[in-house]
Coordinates of C-alpha atoms in Angstrom, one line a residue:
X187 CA 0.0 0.0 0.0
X188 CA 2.8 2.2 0.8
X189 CA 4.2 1.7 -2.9
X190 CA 0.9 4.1 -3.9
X191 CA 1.0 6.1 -1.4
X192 CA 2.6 9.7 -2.6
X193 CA 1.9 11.3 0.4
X194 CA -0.4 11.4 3.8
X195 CA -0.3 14.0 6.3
X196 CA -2.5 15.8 8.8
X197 CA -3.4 19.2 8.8
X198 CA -4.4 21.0 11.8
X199 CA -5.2 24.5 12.1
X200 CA -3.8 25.2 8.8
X201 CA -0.5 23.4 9.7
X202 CA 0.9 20.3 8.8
X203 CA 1.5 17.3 11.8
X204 CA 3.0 13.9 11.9
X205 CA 0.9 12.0 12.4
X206 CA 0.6 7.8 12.4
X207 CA 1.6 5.9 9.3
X208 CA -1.5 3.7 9.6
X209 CA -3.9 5.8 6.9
X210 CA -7.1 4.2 9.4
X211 CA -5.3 5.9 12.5
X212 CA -4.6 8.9 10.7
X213 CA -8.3 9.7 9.6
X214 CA -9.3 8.6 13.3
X215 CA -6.9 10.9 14.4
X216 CA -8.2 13.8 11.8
X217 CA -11.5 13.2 12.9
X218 CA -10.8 13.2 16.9
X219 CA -9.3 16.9 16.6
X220 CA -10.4 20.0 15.9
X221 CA -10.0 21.8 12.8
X222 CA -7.6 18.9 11.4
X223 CA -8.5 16.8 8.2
X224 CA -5.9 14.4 6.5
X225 CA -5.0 14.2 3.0
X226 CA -3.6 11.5 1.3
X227 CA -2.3 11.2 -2.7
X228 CA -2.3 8.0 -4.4
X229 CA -0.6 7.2 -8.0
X230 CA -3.0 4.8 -9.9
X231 CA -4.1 2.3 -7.3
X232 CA -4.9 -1.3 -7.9
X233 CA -8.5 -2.6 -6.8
X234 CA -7.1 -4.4 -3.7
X235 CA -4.8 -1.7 -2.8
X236 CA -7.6 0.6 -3.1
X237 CA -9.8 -1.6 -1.7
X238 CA -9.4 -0.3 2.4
X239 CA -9.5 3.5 1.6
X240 CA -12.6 3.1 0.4
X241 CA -14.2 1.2 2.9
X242 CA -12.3 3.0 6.1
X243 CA -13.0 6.6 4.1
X244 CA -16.5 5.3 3.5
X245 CA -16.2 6.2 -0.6
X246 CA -19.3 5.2 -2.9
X247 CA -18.9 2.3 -5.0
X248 CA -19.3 3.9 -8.1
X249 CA -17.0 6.8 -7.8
X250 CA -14.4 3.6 -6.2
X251 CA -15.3 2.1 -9.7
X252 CA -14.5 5.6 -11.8
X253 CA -11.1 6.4 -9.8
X254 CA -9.6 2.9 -10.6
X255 CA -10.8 2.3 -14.2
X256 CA -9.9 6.2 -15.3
X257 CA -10.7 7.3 -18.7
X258 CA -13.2 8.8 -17.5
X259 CA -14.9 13.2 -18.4
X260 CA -14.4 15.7 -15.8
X261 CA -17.6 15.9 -13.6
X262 CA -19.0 16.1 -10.3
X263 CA -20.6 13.5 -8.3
X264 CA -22.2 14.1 -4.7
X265 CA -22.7 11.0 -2.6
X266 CA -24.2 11.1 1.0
X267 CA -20.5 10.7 2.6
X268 CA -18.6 12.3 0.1
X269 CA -17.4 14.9 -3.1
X270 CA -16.1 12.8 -6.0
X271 CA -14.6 15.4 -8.8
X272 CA -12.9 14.0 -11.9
X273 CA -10.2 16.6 -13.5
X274 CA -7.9 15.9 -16.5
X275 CA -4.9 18.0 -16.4
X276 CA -3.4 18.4 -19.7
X277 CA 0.7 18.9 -20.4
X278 CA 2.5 20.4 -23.0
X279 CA 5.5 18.4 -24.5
X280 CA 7.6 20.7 -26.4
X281 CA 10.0 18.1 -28.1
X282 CA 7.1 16.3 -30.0
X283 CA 4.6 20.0 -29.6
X284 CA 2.0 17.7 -28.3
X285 CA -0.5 17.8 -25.6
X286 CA -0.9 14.4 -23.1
X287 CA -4.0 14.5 -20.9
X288 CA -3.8 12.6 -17.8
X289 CA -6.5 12.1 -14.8
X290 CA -7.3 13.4 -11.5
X291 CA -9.9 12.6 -9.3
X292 CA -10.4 14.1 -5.6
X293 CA -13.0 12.2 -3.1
X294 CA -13.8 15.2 -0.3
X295 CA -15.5 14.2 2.9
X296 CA -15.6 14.5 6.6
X297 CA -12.2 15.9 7.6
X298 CA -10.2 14.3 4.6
X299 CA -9.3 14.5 1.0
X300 CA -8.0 11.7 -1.3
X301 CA -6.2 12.0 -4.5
X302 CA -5.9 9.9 -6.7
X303 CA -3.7 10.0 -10.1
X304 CA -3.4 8.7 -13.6
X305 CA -0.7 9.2 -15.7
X306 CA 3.0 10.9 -14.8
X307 CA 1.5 14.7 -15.9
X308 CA 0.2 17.0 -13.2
X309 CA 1.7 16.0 -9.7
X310 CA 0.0 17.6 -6.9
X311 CA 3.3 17.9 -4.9
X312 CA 4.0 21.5 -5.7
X313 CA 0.3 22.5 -5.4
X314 CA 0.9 20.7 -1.7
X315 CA 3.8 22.4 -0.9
X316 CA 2.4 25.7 -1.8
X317 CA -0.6 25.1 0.3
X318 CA 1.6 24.2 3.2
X319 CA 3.3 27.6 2.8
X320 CA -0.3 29.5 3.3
X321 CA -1.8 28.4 6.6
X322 CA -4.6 30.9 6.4
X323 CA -5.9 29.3 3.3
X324 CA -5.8 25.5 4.8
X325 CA -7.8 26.3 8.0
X326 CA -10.3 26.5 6.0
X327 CA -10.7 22.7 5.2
X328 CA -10.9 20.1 2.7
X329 CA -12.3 22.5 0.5
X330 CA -9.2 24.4 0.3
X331 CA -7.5 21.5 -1.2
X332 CA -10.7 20.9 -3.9
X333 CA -10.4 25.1 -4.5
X334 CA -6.5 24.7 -4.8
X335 CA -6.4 21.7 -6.9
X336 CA -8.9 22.6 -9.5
X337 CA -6.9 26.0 -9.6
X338 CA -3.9 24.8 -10.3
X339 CA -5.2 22.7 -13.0
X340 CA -7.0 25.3 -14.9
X341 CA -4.0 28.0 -14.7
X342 CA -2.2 25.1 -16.4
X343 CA -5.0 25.1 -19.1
X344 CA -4.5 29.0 -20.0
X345 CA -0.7 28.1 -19.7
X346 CA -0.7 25.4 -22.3
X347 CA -3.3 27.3 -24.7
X348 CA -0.8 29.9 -24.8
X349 CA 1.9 27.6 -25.9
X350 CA -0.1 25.9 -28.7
X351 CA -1.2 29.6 -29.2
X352 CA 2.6 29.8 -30.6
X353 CA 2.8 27.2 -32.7
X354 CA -0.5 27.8 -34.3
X355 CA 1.2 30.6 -35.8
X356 CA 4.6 29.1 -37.1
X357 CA 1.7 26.8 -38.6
X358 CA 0.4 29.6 -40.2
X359 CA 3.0 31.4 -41.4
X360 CA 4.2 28.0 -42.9
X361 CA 1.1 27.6 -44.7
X362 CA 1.0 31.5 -46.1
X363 CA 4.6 31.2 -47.0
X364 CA 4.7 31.5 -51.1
X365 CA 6.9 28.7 -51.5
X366 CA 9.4 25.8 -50.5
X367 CA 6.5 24.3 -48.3
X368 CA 5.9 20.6 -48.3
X369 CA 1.9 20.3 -48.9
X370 CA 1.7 17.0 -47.6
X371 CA 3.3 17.5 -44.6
X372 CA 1.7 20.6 -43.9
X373 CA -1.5 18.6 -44.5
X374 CA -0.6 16.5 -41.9
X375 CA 0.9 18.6 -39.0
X376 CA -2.8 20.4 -39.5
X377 CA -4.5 17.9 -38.6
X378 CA -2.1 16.5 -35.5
X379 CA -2.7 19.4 -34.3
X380 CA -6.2 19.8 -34.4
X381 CA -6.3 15.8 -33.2
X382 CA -4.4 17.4 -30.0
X383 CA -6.6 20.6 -30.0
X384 CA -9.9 17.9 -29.9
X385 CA -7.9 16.4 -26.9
X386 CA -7.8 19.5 -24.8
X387 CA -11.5 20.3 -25.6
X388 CA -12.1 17.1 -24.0
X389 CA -10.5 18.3 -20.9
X390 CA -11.8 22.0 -20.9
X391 CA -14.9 21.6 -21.9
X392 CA -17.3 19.1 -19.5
X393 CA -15.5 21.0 -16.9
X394 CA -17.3 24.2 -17.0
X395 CA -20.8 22.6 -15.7
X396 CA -18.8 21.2 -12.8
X397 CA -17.3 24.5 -11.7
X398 CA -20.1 26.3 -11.9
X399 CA -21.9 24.3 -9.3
X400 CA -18.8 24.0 -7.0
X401 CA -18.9 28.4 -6.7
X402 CA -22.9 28.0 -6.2
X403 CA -25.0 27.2 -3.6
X404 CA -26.2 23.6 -1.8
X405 CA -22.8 21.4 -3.0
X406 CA -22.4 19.5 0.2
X407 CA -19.0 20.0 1.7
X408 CA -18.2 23.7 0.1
X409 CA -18.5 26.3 2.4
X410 CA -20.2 29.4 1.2
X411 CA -17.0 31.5 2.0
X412 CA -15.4 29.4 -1.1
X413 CA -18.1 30.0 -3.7
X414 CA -16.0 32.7 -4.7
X415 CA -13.4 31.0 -5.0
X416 CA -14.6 28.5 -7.3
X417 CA -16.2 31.4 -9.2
X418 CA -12.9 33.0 -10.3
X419 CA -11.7 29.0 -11.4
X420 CA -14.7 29.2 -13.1
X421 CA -14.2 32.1 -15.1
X422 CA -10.7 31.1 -15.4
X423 CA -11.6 27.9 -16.9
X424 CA -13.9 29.6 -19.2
X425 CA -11.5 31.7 -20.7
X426 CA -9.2 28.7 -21.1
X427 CA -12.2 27.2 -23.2
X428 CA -12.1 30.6 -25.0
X429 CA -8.6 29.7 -26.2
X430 CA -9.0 26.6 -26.9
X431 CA -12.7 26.7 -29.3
X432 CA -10.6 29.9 -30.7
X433 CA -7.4 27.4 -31.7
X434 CA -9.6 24.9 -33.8
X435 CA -11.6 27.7 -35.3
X436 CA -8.4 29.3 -36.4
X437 CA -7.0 25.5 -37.2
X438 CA -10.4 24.8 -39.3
X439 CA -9.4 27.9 -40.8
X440 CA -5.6 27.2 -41.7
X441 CA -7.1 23.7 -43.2
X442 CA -9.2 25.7 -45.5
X443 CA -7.1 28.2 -47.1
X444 CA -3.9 25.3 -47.5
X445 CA -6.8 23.0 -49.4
X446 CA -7.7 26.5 -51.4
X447 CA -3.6 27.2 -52.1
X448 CA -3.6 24.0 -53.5
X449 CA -6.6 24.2 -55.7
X450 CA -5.0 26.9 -57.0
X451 CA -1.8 25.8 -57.3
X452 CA -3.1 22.7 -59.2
X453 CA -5.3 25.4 -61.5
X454 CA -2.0 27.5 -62.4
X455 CA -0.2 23.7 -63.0
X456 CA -3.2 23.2 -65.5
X457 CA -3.1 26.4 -67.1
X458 CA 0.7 26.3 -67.9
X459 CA 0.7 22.7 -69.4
X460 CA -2.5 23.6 -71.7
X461 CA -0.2 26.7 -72.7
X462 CA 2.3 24.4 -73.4
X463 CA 0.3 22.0 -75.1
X464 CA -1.4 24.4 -77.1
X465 CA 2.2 25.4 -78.5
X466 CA 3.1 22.5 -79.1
X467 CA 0.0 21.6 -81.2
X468 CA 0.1 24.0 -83.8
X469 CA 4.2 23.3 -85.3
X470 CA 2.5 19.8 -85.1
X471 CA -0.7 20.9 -86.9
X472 CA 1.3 22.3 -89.6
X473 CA 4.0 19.4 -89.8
X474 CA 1.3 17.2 -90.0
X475 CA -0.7 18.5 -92.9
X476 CA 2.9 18.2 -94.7
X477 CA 3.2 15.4 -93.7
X478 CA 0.0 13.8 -95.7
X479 CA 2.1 13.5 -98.8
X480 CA -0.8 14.7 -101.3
X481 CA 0.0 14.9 -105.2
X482 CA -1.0 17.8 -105.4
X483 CA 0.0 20.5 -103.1
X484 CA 1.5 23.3 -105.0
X485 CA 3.0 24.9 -102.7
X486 CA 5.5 22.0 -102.6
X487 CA 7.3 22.9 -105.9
X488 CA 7.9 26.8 -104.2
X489 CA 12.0 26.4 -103.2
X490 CA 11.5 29.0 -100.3
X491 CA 8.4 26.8 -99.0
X492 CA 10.5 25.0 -96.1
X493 CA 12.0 28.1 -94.4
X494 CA 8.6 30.0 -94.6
X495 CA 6.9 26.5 -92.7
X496 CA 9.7 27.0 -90.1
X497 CA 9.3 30.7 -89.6
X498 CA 5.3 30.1 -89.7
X499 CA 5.6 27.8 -86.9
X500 CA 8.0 29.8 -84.9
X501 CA 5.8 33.2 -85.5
X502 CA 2.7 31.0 -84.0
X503 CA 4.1 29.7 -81.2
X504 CA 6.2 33.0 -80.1
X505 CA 2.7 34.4 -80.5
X506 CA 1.2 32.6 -78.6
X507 CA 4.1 32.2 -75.8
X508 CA 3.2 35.9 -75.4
X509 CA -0.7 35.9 -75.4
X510 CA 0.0 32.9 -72.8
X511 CA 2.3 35.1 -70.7
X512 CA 0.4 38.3 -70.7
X513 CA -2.5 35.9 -69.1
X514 CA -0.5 35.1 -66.5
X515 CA -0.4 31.4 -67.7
X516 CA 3.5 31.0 -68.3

C-alpha cells in the first residue's frame, strides 16, 4: 500500500502534523481533533490496494469504480458521505509539440481528501507544498485543497493554450509562405494538431458545468465563503475554453485556405501545361498537314516553301508564348 502512497499527512489548524503511518489511525486521528482533516495522494491504485481507503473513508462504489478504471470526463458527483470530482490536467510536451492528458480525481469528505492520479502529468506535490506555505488558506478545510487543486489545473490550461497559441502561428505562417512548403506535410501537421486541439477540448470543456456548481449554492461539503473562489476557477476555466474553441476555429481555418492554395496551385499547374500543349500543337498541326504526302499540293514545288513553314511555326508559337504570358499562364 505504501508503494501508492505519494503522500499522507494531517493538517491542523492550517499546519501540517505527523501523524501515524496507519492511513485508518490517521483519519481517526483527523476526525478526533479540531479543525484537522488528512490528506492522502495516491498514484494509480490497484483494486485491492484501493480496496481499504474506500471502505475506512466510506467512498461510494461507483466513484471507487470511476477512480480505478480512469478514462473517465471531468464531472462532479455528490454522494451522502462524500465529493467525488474528476479533473484531466493536460501537459505540453515541447519536443514532440504535443499535448498528453492525464487524470485526477479528488474524493472530499468529513475531515479528509484523497487523490488519486493517472498518468506521470500534473503532480499535486507543488500544489501541496504551496498550500503548506499559506496556513490561512488551509484552516479552511478540505475545501481548500478541492479550491486549490482545481486552480492549479485550470492555470495550467490558460498556460498550455498559450503555448499551442505559438505554434499555431509558425503553422500559419508556414502555410502562407509562397513557396518551399511541403503540402503533404503541412496537411498532416494540421491535422495532428487539431487531433491534439480535440484532446484539450475534452479536458476544458465538461469541466465548465462542474465549476459552476462548486462556486454555487447547496454542494455539500463547500462552504459558502469558497463559492467565490470556485467562481474565479470558473471564469478562469472559461477563458481557457475561449482559447481553446478559438485554436480549432483558427485550425479549421488554416485547413481551409492550404486546401484552397492547392486548388489553385493545381489550376496555375493546368493552365501552364494547356499553354504548353497548345504550343506544341500548332508546329504539329502544320508538320502534320505536310506530312499527308498529297499529289498535289502546290506549294510544294515553291523552293522558299520550307524556311517560310519553319518561320510560320515559330511566329505561332512566339505568339502565342506571349498571349499565354500576358495571361499570367507562363
Amino acid at each position: 500500500m505504501r508503494a501508492v502512497i505519494v503522500d499522507c499527512a494531517i493538517y491542523r489548524n492550517g499546519r501540517r502534523r505527523q501523524g501515524p503511518a496507519d492511513v485508518v489511525a490517521a483519519l481517526e486521528e483527523a476526525r478526533g481533533a479540531v479543525d484537522a482533516f488528512l490528506w492522502i495522494g495516491l498514484h494509480e491504485p490497484t483494486e485491492g490496494e484501493f480496496d481499504r481507503v474506500a471502505e475506512e473513508f466510506g467512498l461510494h462504489p461507483l466513484a471507487v469504480e470511476d477512480a480505478l478504471k480512469a478514462h473517465q470526463r471531468p464531472k462532479l458527483e455528490v454522494y451522502e458521505d462524500s465529493l467525488f470530482l474528476v479533473l484531466k490536467p493536460v501537459v505540453y510536451e515541447p519536443e514532440a509539440d504535443a499535448v498528453s492528458a492525464s487524470e485526477l480525481m479528488v474524493f472530499v469528505g468529513d475531515s479528509f481528501v484523497v487523490t488519486v492520479r493517472h498518468g506521470e502529468g500534473a503532480p499535486l506535490g507543488e500544489v501541496r507544498r504551496r498550500l503548506e506555505q499559506q496556513p490561512e488558506i488551509l484552516r479552511k478545510g478540505p475545501t481548500s485543497v478541492l479550491y486549490a487543486v482545481s486552480d492549479a489545473v485550470v492555470d495550467h490550461y490558460i498556460e498550455v493554450a498559450g503555448e499551442l497559441q505559438v505554434d499555431l502561428e509558425e503553422l500559419e505562417a508556414e502555410v502562407f509562405r509562397p513557396s518551399g512548403t511541403d503540402a503533404k506535410n503541412t496537411a498532416s501537421r494540421i491535422y495532428t494538431f487539431k487531433r491534439q486541439v480535440l484532446e484539450f477540448r475534452r479536458a476544458t470543456g465538461p469541466l465548465g458545468a462542474p465549476m459552476e456548481r462548486l462556486a454555487g449554492a447547496g454542494v455539500p461539503y463547500v462552504s459558502e465563503e469558497a463559492q467565490p473562489f470556485f467562481r474565479d476557477v470558473s471564469d478562469h476555466l472559461t477563458r481557457a475554453t475561449e482559447q481553446v474553441e478559438g485554436l480549432d476555429r483558427l485550425l479549421s481555418d488554416i485547413l481551409s485556405a492550404h486546401l484552397a492554395q492547392m486548388g489553385v496551385r493545381q489550376n496555375d499547374d493546368m493552365r501552364k501545361i494547356s499553354a504548353w500543349a497548345a504550343m506544341a500543337a500548332v508546329p504539329t498541326m502544320v508538320a502534320g498537314i505536310y506530312g499527308m504526302n498529297f499529289a498535289h499540293m502546290p506549294e510544294l514545288d515553291w523552293v522558299g516553301s520550307y524556311p517560310l513553314v519553319l518561320v510560320l511555326m515559330a511566329v505561332a508559337v512566339v505568339g502565342l508564348y506571349r498571349l499565354f504570358k500576358r495571361r499570367g499562364w507562363m
